[in-house]
Coordinates of C-alpha atoms and ligand atoms in Angstrom, one line a residue:
M515 CA -23.6 1.2 8.6
L516 CA -20.3 -1.0 7.4
E517 CA -18.9 -0.3 10.7
K518 CA -21.5 -3.0 12.0
D519 CA -18.9 -5.0 10.2
I520 CA -16.1 -4.0 12.0
E521 CA -14.6 -5.7 15.1
K522 CA -12.4 -3.1 15.9
I523 CA -10.9 0.1 14.5
L524 CA -6.8 -0.2 14.4
V525 CA -5.8 2.7 12.9
S526 CA -7.8 5.6 12.9
E527 CA -8.2 8.0 10.4
K528 CA -6.3 11.0 12.7
Q529 CA -3.0 8.2 13.4
I530 CA -3.5 7.7 9.2
E531 CA -3.4 11.5 8.9
E532 CA 0.1 11.7 11.1
I533 CA 1.4 9.5 9.6
C534 CA 1.6 10.9 6.4
V535 CA 3.1 13.8 7.9
R536 CA 5.5 12.1 8.7
L537 CA 6.3 9.9 6.2
G538 CA 6.2 12.7 3.7
K539 CA 8.2 14.9 5.9
Q540 CA 10.7 12.0 6.0
I541 CA 10.5 11.5 1.6
T542 CA 11.2 14.8 0.9
E543 CA 14.3 15.0 3.0
D544 CA 15.8 12.1 1.2
Y545 CA 14.7 12.4 -2.0
Q546 CA 16.0 16.0 -2.5
G547 CA 16.8 16.8 -6.2
K548 CA 15.7 13.4 -7.5
D549 CA 12.2 14.2 -8.8
P550 CA 10.8 10.7 -7.7
L551 CA 8.3 9.0 -9.7
I552 CA 6.0 7.7 -7.1
I553 CA 3.8 4.8 -8.2
G554 CA 1.2 3.4 -6.7
L555 CA -0.5 0.0 -6.7
L556 CA -3.8 0.6 -7.5
K557 CA -6.5 -0.3 -6.2
G558 CA -5.4 -0.5 -2.1
C559 CA -2.9 2.7 -2.7
M560 CA -5.7 5.4 -3.4
P561 CA -6.9 7.1 -0.2
F562 CA -3.1 6.3 1.4
M563 CA -1.6 8.1 -1.6
A564 CA -3.7 10.6 -1.8
Q565 CA -2.6 12.1 1.8
L566 CA 0.8 11.2 1.6
I567 CA 1.8 13.3 -1.8
K568 CA -0.1 16.3 0.2
N569 CA 2.5 16.0 2.4
I570 CA 6.0 15.7 -0.2
D571 CA 7.3 18.7 -0.7
L572 CA 9.4 18.3 -4.0
Y573 CA 9.3 18.1 -7.6
C574 CA 7.5 14.8 -8.5
E575 CA 5.4 12.7 -10.7
I576 CA 2.8 10.3 -9.8
E577 CA 1.8 7.0 -12.3
L578 CA -0.5 3.8 -11.4
M579 CA -0.1 0.5 -11.7
G580 CA -3.1 -2.3 -11.3
V581 CA -2.2 -5.7 -9.9
S582 CA -3.8 -8.1 -8.2
S583 CA -2.6 -11.5 -6.0
Y584 CA -6.0 -11.9 -4.1
H585 CA -8.6 -13.1 -6.1
G586 CA -11.6 -12.6 -3.4
G587 CA -10.2 -14.6 -0.6
I588 CA -8.7 -13.7 2.8
S589 CA -5.2 -15.0 1.4
S590 CA -2.8 -14.0 -1.1
S591 CA -2.4 -16.0 -4.1
S592 CA 1.2 -16.9 -5.2
D593 CA 0.4 -15.4 -8.6
V594 CA 1.0 -11.8 -9.1
K595 CA -1.1 -10.2 -11.7
I596 CA -0.4 -6.6 -13.5
T597 CA -3.6 -5.5 -14.2
K598 CA -2.5 -2.3 -15.6
D599 CA 0.6 -1.4 -16.2
L600 CA 2.5 1.9 -16.5
D601 CA 2.1 4.5 -19.1
A602 CA 5.2 6.7 -18.3
S603 CA 8.8 4.3 -18.8
V604 CA 10.7 4.3 -15.3
S605 CA 14.6 4.4 -17.1
H606 CA 16.8 6.3 -14.9
R607 CA 14.2 7.0 -12.9
H608 CA 14.0 7.0 -8.9
V609 CA 10.6 5.6 -8.1
L610 CA 8.5 5.6 -4.8
I611 CA 6.2 2.6 -5.0
A612 CA 3.1 3.3 -2.5
E613 CA 1.5 0.5 -1.4
D614 CA -1.6 -0.3 1.5
I615 CA -0.3 -3.3 2.9
V616 CA 3.2 -5.5 2.8
D617 CA 2.0 -9.1 3.5
T618 CA 3.5 -12.3 2.2
G619 CA 5.7 -9.6 0.5
K620 CA 5.3 -11.4 -3.0
T621 CA 3.6 -8.3 -4.7
L622 CA 6.5 -5.5 -4.0
D623 CA 9.4 -8.0 -4.5
V624 CA 7.9 -9.0 -7.8
I625 CA 7.2 -5.4 -8.7
T626 CA 10.6 -4.2 -7.6
K627 CA 12.5 -6.6 -9.5
L628 CA 10.5 -5.8 -12.7
L629 CA 11.4 -2.1 -12.1
L630 CA 14.3 -2.3 -11.7
H631 CA 14.6 -4.8 -14.9
R632 CA 13.1 -2.2 -16.6
G633 CA 16.0 0.4 -16.0
A634 CA 15.0 2.6 -12.7
A635 CA 17.8 4.0 -11.1
S636 CA 16.3 3.4 -7.8
V637 CA 13.2 1.6 -6.6
E638 CA 11.9 1.6 -2.5
V639 CA 8.8 1.2 -1.0
V640 CA 6.3 3.4 1.5
T641 CA 3.4 1.5 3.2
L642 CA 1.0 2.4 5.4
L643 CA 0.8 -1.0 6.9
D644 CA 3.0 -3.8 7.7
K645 CA 2.2 -7.5 8.3
P646 CA 5.6 -9.1 9.4
E647 CA 4.4 -11.9 11.2
G648 CA 2.3 -12.7 7.3
R649 CA 6.1 -12.9 5.1
I650 CA 7.0 -15.8 2.7
V651 CA 9.3 -13.5 1.0
P652 CA 12.2 -11.6 2.5
F653 CA 11.2 -7.6 1.7
T654 CA 11.8 -5.0 4.2
P655 CA 9.7 -1.7 2.9
K656 CA 12.3 1.6 4.1
Y657 CA 9.0 3.9 4.3
V658 CA 6.6 2.2 7.4
G659 CA 2.9 3.6 8.1
T660 CA 3.1 1.4 10.8
V661 CA 3.1 -2.3 11.8
I662 CA 0.0 -4.5 12.0
P663 CA -0.3 -7.9 13.6
K664 CA -1.0 -10.4 11.5
A665 CA -5.8 -10.2 10.9
F666 CA -6.9 -9.4 7.9
V667 CA -7.5 -5.7 7.8
V668 CA -9.9 -3.8 5.8
G669 CA -10.3 0.4 5.0
Y670 CA -8.6 3.0 3.8
G671 CA -8.5 1.3 0.4
L672 CA -7.9 -2.2 1.6
D673 CA -10.7 -4.5 0.8
Y674 CA -12.5 -7.6 1.5
D675 CA -14.0 -8.5 -1.6
E676 CA -13.8 -5.2 -3.6
R677 CA -16.0 -4.2 -0.7
Y678 CA -14.9 -1.3 2.5
R679 CA -12.2 0.4 0.8
N680 CA -13.8 3.5 1.5
L681 CA -14.1 3.6 5.3
P682 CA -12.2 6.3 6.8
Y683 CA -9.6 3.5 8.9
V684 CA -8.5 0.6 9.0
G685 CA -10.3 -2.0 11.1
I686 CA -10.3 -5.8 11.4
L687 CA -13.3 -7.5 9.4
K688 CA -14.9 -9.4 11.4
A689 CA -14.9 -13.2 11.5
E690 CA -18.4 -13.9 10.4
V691 CA -18.0 -11.6 7.2
Y692 CA -15.8 -13.9 5.4
K693 CA -16.9 -17.5 6.6
K694 CA -20.8 -16.2 5.6
Ligands
IMP750 P1 1.6 -9.7 -0.5 O1 1.8 -9.8 -1.5 O2 1.5 -10.9 0.4 O3 2.2 -8.5 0.2 O4 0.2 -8.6 -0.3 C1 -0.2 -7.5 -0.9 C2 -1.7 -7.3 -1.0 O5 -2.5 -7.8 -0.5 C3 -2.1 -6.2 -0.8 O6 -1.7 -5.0 -1.7 C4 -3.2 -6.0 -0.5 O7 -4.0 -5.9 -1.5 C5 -3.5 -7.4 -0.3 N1 -3.4 -8.0 1.3 C6 -2.1 -8.4 2.1 N2 -3.3 -8.7 3.4 C7 -4.6 -7.7 3.8 C8 -5.3 -7.5 4.4 O8 -5.1 -7.5 5.5 N3 -6.4 -6.9 3.9 C9 -6.8 -6.4 2.5 N4 -5.7 -7.2 1.5 C10 -4.9 -7.3 2.3

């Protein structure tokens, strides 16, 4: 039923599983002895973070932070709003932020600086998708699942107007859906 709104599948469920195995292995190697604090940015991180952490073979903790930069449309607004703050301290912790997509780079630029300001020992980003053509603020995530072209995508946590997060793949939304 949701599939009728999708123009094209960009990253399949199987490809996402493979991405999570590769990224999980790399993170496991890089964070040996560091007990990372993995912070997911709600709500888009949910399926990706859940799949990724199963592939990280380390002592680690997870935290969630609510961040919003879209307000119902298909382009990010300039203000990044924290809708739910962390429960744990990041002081002296090696933080790994788990995100669904990096587009303009504004969200991660703001959140990375905030967590460093709060005393994190290091802050890196793992993102399922990277849309480098959308960049407004220079930002390079350390771990990238896959690079995608400048299109509005939904699924696997990504929404349009809070819908489609439950699609098991990432797809391009038909323009007629958001032009309605
Ligand atoms: P940025 O601050 O522009 O890098 O955007 C980060 C946030 O914008 C992501 O966490 C998503 O919630 C949202 N976003 C960016 N591109 C897309 C997209 O193609 N589809 C759905 N949400 C997106």
